[in-house]
Coordinates of C-alpha atoms and ligand atoms in Angstrom, one line a residue:
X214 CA 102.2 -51.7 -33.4
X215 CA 99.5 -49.5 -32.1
X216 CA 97.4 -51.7 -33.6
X217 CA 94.6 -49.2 -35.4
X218 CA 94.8 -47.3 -31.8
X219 CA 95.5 -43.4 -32.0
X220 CA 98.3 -43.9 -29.1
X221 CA 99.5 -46.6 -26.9
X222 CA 97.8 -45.6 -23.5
X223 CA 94.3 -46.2 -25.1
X224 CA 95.6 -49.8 -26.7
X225 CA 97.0 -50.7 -23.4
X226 CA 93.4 -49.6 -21.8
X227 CA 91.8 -52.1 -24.1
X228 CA 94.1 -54.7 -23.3
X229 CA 93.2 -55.0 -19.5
X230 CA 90.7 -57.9 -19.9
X231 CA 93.4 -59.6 -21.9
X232 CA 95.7 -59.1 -19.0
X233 CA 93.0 -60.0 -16.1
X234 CA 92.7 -63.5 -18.1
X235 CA 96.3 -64.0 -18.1
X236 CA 96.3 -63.1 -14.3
X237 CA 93.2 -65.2 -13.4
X238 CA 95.5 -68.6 -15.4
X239 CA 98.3 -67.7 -13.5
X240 CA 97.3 -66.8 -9.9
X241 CA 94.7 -69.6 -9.2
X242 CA 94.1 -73.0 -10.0
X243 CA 90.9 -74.0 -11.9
X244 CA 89.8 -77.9 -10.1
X245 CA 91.0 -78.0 -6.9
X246 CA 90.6 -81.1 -4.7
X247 CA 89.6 -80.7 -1.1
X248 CA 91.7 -79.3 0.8
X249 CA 93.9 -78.0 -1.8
X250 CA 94.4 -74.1 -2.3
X251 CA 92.7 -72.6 -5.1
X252 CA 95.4 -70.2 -5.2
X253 CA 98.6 -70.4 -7.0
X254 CA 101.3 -67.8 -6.1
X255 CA 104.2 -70.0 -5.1
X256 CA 105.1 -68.0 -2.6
X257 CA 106.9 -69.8 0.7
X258 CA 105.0 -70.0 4.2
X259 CA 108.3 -68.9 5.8
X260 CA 107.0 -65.7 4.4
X261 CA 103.5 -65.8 6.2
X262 CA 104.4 -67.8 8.8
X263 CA 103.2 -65.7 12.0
X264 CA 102.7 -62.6 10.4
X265 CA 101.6 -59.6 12.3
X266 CA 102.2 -56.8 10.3
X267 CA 102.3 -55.8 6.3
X268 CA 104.0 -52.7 5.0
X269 CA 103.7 -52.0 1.4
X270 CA 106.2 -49.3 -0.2
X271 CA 105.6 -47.6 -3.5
X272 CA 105.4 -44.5 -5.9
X273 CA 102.8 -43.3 -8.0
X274 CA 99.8 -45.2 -9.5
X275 CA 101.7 -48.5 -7.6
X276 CA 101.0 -46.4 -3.9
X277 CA 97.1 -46.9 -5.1
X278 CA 97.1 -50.0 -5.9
X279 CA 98.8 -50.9 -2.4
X280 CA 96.1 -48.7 -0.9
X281 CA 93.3 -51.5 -2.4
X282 CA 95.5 -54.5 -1.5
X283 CA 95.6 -52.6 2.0
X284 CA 92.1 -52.7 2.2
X285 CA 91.7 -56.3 0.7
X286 CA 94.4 -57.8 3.3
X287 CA 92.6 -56.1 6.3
X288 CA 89.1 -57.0 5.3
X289 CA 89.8 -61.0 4.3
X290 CA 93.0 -61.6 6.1
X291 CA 93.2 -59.1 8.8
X292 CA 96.6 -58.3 9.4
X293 CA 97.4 -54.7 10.0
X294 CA 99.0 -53.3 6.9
X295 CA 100.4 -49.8 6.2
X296 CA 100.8 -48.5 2.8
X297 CA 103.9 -45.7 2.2
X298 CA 104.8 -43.6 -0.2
X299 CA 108.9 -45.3 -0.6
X300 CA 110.2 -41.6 -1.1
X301 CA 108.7 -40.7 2.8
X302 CA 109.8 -44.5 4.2
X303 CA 113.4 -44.4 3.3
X304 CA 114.3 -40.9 5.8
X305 CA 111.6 -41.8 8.8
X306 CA 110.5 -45.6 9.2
X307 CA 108.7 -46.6 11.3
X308 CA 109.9 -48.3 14.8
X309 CA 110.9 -51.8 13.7
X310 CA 108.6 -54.8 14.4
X311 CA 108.7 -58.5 14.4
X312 CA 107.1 -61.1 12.3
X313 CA 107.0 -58.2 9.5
X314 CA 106.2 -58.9 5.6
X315 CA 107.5 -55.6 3.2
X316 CA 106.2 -55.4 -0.1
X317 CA 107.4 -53.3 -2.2
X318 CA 105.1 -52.4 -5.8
X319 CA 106.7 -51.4 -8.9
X320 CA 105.7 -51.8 -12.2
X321 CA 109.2 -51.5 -13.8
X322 CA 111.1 -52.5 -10.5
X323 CA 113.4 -49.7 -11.2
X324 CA 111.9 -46.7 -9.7
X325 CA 114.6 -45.8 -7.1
X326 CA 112.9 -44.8 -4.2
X327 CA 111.1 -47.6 -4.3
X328 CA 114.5 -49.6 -4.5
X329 CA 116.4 -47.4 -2.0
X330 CA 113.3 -48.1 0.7
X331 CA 113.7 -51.8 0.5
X332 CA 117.4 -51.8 0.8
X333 CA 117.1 -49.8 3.5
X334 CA 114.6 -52.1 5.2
X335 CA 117.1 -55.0 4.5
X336 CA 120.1 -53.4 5.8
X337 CA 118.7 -52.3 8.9
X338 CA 117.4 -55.9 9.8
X339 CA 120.5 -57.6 9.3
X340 CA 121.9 -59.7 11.8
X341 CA 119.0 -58.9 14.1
X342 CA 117.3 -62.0 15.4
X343 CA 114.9 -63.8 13.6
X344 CA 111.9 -62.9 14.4
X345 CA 113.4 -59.2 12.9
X346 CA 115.0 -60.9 9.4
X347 CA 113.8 -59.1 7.0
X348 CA 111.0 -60.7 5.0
X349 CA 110.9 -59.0 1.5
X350 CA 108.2 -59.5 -1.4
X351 CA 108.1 -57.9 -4.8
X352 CA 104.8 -56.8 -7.1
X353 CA 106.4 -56.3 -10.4
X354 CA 105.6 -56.1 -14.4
X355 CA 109.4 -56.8 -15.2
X356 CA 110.7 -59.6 -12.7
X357 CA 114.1 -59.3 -14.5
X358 CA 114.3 -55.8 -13.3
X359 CA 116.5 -54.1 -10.2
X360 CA 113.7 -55.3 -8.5
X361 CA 114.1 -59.0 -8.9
X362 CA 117.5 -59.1 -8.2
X363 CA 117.2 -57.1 -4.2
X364 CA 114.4 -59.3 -3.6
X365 CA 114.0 -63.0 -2.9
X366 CA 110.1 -63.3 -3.8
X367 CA 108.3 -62.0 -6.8
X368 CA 104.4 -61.8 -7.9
X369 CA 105.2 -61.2 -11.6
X370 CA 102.2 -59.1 -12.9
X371 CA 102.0 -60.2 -16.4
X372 CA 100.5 -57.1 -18.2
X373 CA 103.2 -57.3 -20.8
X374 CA 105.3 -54.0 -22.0
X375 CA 103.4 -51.0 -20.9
X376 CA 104.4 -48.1 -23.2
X377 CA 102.5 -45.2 -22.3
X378 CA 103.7 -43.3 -19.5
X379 CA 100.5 -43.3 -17.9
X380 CA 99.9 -46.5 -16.3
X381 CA 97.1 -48.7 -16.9
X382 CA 97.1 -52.2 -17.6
X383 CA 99.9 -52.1 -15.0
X384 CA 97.5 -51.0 -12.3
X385 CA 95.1 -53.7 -12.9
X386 CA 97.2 -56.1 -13.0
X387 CA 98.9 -55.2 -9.5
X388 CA 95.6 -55.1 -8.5
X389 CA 95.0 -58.6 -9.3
X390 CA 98.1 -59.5 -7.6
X391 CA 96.9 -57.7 -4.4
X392 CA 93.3 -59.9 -4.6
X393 CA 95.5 -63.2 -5.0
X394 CA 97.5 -62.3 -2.4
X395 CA 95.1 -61.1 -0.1
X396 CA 92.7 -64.5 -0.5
X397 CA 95.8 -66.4 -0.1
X398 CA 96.6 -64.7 3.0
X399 CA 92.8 -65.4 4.3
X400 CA 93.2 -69.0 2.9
X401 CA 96.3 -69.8 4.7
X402 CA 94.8 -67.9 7.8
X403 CA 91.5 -69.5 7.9
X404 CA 89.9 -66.1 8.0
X405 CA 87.2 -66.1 4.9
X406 CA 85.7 -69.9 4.6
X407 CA 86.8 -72.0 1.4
X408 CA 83.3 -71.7 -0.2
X409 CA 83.5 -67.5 0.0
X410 CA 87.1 -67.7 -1.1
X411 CA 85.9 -69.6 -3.7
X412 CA 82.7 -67.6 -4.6
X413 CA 85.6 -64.3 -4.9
X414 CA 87.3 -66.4 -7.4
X415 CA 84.0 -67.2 -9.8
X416 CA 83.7 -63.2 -9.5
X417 CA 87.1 -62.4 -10.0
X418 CA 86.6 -64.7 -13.2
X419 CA 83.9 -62.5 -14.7
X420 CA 85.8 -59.5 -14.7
X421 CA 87.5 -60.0 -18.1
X422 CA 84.2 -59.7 -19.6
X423 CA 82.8 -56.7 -17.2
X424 CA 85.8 -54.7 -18.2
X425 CA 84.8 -55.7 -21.8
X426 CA 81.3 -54.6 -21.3
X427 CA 82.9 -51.1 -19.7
X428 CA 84.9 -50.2 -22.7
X429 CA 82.5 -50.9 -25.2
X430 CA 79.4 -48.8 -23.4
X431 CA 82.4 -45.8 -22.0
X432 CA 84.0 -44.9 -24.8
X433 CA 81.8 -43.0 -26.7
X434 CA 80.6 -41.6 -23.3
X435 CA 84.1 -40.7 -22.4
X436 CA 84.7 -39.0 -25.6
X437 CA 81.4 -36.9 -25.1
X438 CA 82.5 -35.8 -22.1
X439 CA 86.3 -35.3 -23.0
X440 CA 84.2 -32.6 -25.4
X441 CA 82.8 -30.8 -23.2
X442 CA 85.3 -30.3 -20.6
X443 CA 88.1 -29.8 -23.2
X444 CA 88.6 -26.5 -21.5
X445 CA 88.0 -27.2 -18.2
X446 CA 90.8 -26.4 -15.3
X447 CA 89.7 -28.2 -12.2
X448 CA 88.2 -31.5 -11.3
X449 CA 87.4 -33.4 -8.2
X450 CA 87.2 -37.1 -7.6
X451 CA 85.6 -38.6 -4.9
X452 CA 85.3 -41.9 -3.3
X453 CA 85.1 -43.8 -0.5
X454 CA 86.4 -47.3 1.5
X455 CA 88.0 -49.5 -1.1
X456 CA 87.2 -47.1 -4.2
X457 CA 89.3 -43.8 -2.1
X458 CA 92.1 -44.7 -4.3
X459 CA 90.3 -45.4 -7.4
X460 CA 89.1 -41.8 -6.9
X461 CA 93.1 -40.5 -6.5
X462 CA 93.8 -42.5 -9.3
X463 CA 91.6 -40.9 -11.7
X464 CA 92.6 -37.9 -10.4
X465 CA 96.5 -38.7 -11.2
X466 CA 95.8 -39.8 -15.0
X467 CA 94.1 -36.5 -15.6
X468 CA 96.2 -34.4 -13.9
X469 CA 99.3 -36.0 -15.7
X470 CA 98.4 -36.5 -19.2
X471 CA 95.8 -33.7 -19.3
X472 CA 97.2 -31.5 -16.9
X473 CA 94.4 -30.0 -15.5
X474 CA 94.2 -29.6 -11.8
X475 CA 92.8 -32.8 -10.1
X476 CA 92.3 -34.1 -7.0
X477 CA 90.7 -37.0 -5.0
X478 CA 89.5 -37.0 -1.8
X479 CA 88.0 -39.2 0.8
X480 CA 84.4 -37.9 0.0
X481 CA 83.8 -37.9 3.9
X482 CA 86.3 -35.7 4.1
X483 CA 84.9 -32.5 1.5
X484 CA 82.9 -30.6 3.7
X485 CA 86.0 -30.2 6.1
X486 CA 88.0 -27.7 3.6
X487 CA 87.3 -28.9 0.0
X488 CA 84.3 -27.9 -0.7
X489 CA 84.9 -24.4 -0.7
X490 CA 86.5 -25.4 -3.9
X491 CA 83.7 -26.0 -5.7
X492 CA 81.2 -24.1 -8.2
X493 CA 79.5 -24.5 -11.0
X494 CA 83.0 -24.2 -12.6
X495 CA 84.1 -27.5 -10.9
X496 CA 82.7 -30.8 -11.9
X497 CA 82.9 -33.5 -9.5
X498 CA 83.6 -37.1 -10.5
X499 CA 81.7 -39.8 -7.9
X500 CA 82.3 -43.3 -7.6
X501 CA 79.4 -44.7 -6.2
X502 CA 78.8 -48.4 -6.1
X503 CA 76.0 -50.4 -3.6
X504 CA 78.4 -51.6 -0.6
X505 CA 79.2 -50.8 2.9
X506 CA 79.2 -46.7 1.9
X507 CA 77.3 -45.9 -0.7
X508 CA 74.3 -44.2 0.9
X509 CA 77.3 -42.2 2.0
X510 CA 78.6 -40.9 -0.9
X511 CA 75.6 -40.4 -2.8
X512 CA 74.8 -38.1 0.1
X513 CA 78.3 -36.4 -0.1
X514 CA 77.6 -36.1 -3.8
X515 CA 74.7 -34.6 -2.9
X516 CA 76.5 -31.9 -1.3
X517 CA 78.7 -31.0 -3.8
X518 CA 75.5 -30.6 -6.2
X519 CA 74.3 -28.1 -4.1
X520 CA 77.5 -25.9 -4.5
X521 CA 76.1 -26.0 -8.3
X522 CA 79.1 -28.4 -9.4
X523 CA 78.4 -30.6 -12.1
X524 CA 78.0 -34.2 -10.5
X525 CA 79.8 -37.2 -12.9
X526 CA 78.8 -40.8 -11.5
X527 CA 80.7 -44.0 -11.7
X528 CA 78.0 -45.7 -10.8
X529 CA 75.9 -49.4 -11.5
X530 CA 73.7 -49.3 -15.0
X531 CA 70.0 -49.1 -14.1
X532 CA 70.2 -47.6 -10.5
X533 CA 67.1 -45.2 -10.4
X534 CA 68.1 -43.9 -7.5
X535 CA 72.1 -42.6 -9.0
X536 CA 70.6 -42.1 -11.8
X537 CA 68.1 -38.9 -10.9
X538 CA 71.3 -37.3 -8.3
X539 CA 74.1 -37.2 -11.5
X540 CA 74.4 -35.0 -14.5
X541 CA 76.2 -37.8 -16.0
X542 CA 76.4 -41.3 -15.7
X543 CA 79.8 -43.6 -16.1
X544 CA 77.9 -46.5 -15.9
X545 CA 79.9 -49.9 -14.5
X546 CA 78.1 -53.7 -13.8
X547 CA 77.1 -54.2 -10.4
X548 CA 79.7 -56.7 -8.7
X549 CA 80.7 -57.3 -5.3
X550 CA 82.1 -54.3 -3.9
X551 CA 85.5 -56.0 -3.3
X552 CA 85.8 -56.8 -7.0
X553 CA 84.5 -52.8 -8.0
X554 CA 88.1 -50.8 -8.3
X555 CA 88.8 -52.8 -11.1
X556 CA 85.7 -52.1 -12.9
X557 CA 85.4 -48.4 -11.9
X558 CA 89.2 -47.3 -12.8
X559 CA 88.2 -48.1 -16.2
X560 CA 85.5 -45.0 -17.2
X561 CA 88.4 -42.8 -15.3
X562 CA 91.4 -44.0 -17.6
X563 CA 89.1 -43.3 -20.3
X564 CA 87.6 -40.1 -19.4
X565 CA 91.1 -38.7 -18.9
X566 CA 93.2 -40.0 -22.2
X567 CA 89.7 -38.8 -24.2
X568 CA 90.0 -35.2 -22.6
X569 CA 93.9 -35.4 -23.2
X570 CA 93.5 -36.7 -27.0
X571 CA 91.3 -33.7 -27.3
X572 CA 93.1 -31.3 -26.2
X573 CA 96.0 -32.9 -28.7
X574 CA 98.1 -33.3 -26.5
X575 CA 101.0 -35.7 -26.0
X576 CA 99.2 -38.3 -24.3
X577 CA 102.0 -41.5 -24.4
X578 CA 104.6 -39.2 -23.5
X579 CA 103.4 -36.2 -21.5
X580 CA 105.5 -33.6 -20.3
X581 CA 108.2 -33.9 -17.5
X582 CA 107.2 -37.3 -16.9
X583 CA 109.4 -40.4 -17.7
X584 CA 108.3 -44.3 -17.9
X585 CA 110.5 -45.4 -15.2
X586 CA 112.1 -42.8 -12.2
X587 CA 115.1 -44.0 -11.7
X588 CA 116.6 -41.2 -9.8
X589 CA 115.4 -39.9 -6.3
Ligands
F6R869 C1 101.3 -42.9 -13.1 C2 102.6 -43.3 -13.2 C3 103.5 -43.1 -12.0 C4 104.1 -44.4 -11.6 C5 105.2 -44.2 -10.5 C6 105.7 -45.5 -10.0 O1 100.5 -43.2 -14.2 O2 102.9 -44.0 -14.1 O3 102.9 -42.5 -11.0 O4 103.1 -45.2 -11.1 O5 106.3 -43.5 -11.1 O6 106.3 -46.3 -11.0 P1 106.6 -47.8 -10.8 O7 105.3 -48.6 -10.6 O8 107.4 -48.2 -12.0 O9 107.5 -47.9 -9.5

């Protein structure tokens, strides 16, 4: 069933376009008439009706992905959205407000903090006037889950099973929930025009392939690499705006099926401690893609080159100017820079199950980890 794969987590990495096509079918509609929504979520307008506020609860790789939907609602939709980590929201929320959507992102709906902040949130707005009634969405893999039941509105992911504990296809796909919600929000809103909502959907559309295009140039790269940092015990990600979590996220699959040391930053935010971290001992992982702060990072990754680290970029193919800065090269297409998380997660999920494989370890069932966590 692994289907000529050495272990689950790298089938379920080449599965993502698969699961970005299924995504695509079901989240937006192919010939729309005028006026009709290219966007297909089903979801009620009691449930954006007035909305001023968005907070998204989750755990893990699902608190990323709520960090890019975060960014995505902002940018297109503008409402203010928090992201929390459930385990943090269920002993200190915040202040209540009105006019409030909570999401909460789980890819089995049965991790329990993630459960135990949404009842919570439920409970507390009960029998509190209307503008306070609890408005509760779900972003789920397994809608028949704990999940489905405690809330009344789902966006069903559709990666299929996810066996490795690592998550991957999972992530993409709540991040394709996140850009239809987000462009549903700015569609309902009037915030983005219909022809640029549109012209995010035609991208959106091309990703299948780009991820195709990824995985067929990365994974011999990734396995080079996985070779020569076998051994090593520290890595730094960096990345900034909408790829910040892209760069925690590669730095969670490493850490947790590799387990070497790993951590993202904000790469604005390295020379304000970090960076007396790093030596020639300690590569650094960029992701650096044209947009609103690239110059930025490529000068932050500039920095960390001159502390002698070895510089690792996930960066556009042909871009003379990446190019000469990195040691290495993860090279991704050049898309919009909304669409680039997607696209630049990919070299990260493979540079960390390649390093893992090679060090033989365990990589579909890693140490002191479990699939779902269903206890606090
Ligand atoms: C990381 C990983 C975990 C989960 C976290 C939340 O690869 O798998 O960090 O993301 O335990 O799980 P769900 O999404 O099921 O709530």
């Amino acid at each position: 069933e692994k289907q000529g794969f050495k272990h689950f987590m790298l089938k379920e990495i080449h599965e993502q376009p698969g699961v970005v096509r299924a995504n695509l079918e079901a989240y937006f509609r192919n010939d729309v008439n005028p006026g009709e929504s290219p966007i297909n979520l089903g979801l009620p307008t009691e449930l954006y009706n007035d909305l001023e506020q968005i907070h998204i609860l989750a755990c893990g790789t699902s608190w990323h992905a709520a960090l890019i939907g975060k960014y995505l609602i902002e940018q297109l939709a503008g409402i203010s959205t928090q992201v929390h980590y459930a385990s943090e929201y269920r002993y200190a929320p915040p202040p209540l407000t009105a006019n409030t959507l909570i999401i909460g992102v789980t890819q089995s709906g049965e991790t329990a903090d993630t459960l135990a902040a949404l009842a919570m949130e439920k409970e507390r707005r009960q029998g509190k006037e209307p503008k306070y009634q609890a408005r509760l969405l779900g972003i789920t893999n397994r809608p028949e889950s704990s999940l489905g039941h405690m809330v009344p509105h789902i966006i069903s992911t559709l990666a299929g099973i996810e066996i490795g504990v690592a998550a991957t296809k999972t992530f993409v796909a709540q991040l394709m929930a996140f850009y239809a919600l987000a462009l549903d929000l700015a569609d309902r809103r009037q915030t983005v025009a219909p022809e640029k909502i549109a012209e995010i959907i035609n991208s959106l559309r091309q990703i299948p392939k780009e991820i195709e295009a990824t995985l067929e140039s990365q994974e011999r790269l990734t396995e080079q690499l996985a070779h020569e940092f076998a051994e090593t015990q520290d890595f730094i990600f960096l990345g900034r705006g909408i790829n910040f979590p892209i760069a925690l996220e590669g730095a969670l699959k490493l850490k947790e099926i590799s387990y070497i040391h790993a951590e993202g930053y904000p790469a604005g935010e390295m020379k304000h401690g970090p960076i007396a971290l790093l030596d020639a001992k300690v590569p650094v992982v960029a992701i650096a893609v044209p947009g609103t702060v690239y110059e930025k990072v490529i000068s932050n990754a500039q920095e960390a080159k001159a502390r002698d680290s070895r510089l690792i970029g996930v960066t556009p193919v042909n871009d003379g100017e990446a190019a000469e800065i990195f040691n290495d090269l993860l090279p991704v297409s050049h898309v919009d820079e909304l669409l680039s998380p997607i696209l630049a997660v990919v070299p990260l999920q493979l540079l960390a199950y390649h390093i893992a494989a090679r060090r033989g370890l365990d990589v579909d069932q890693p140490r002191n980890l479990a699939k779902s966590v269903t206890v606090e």
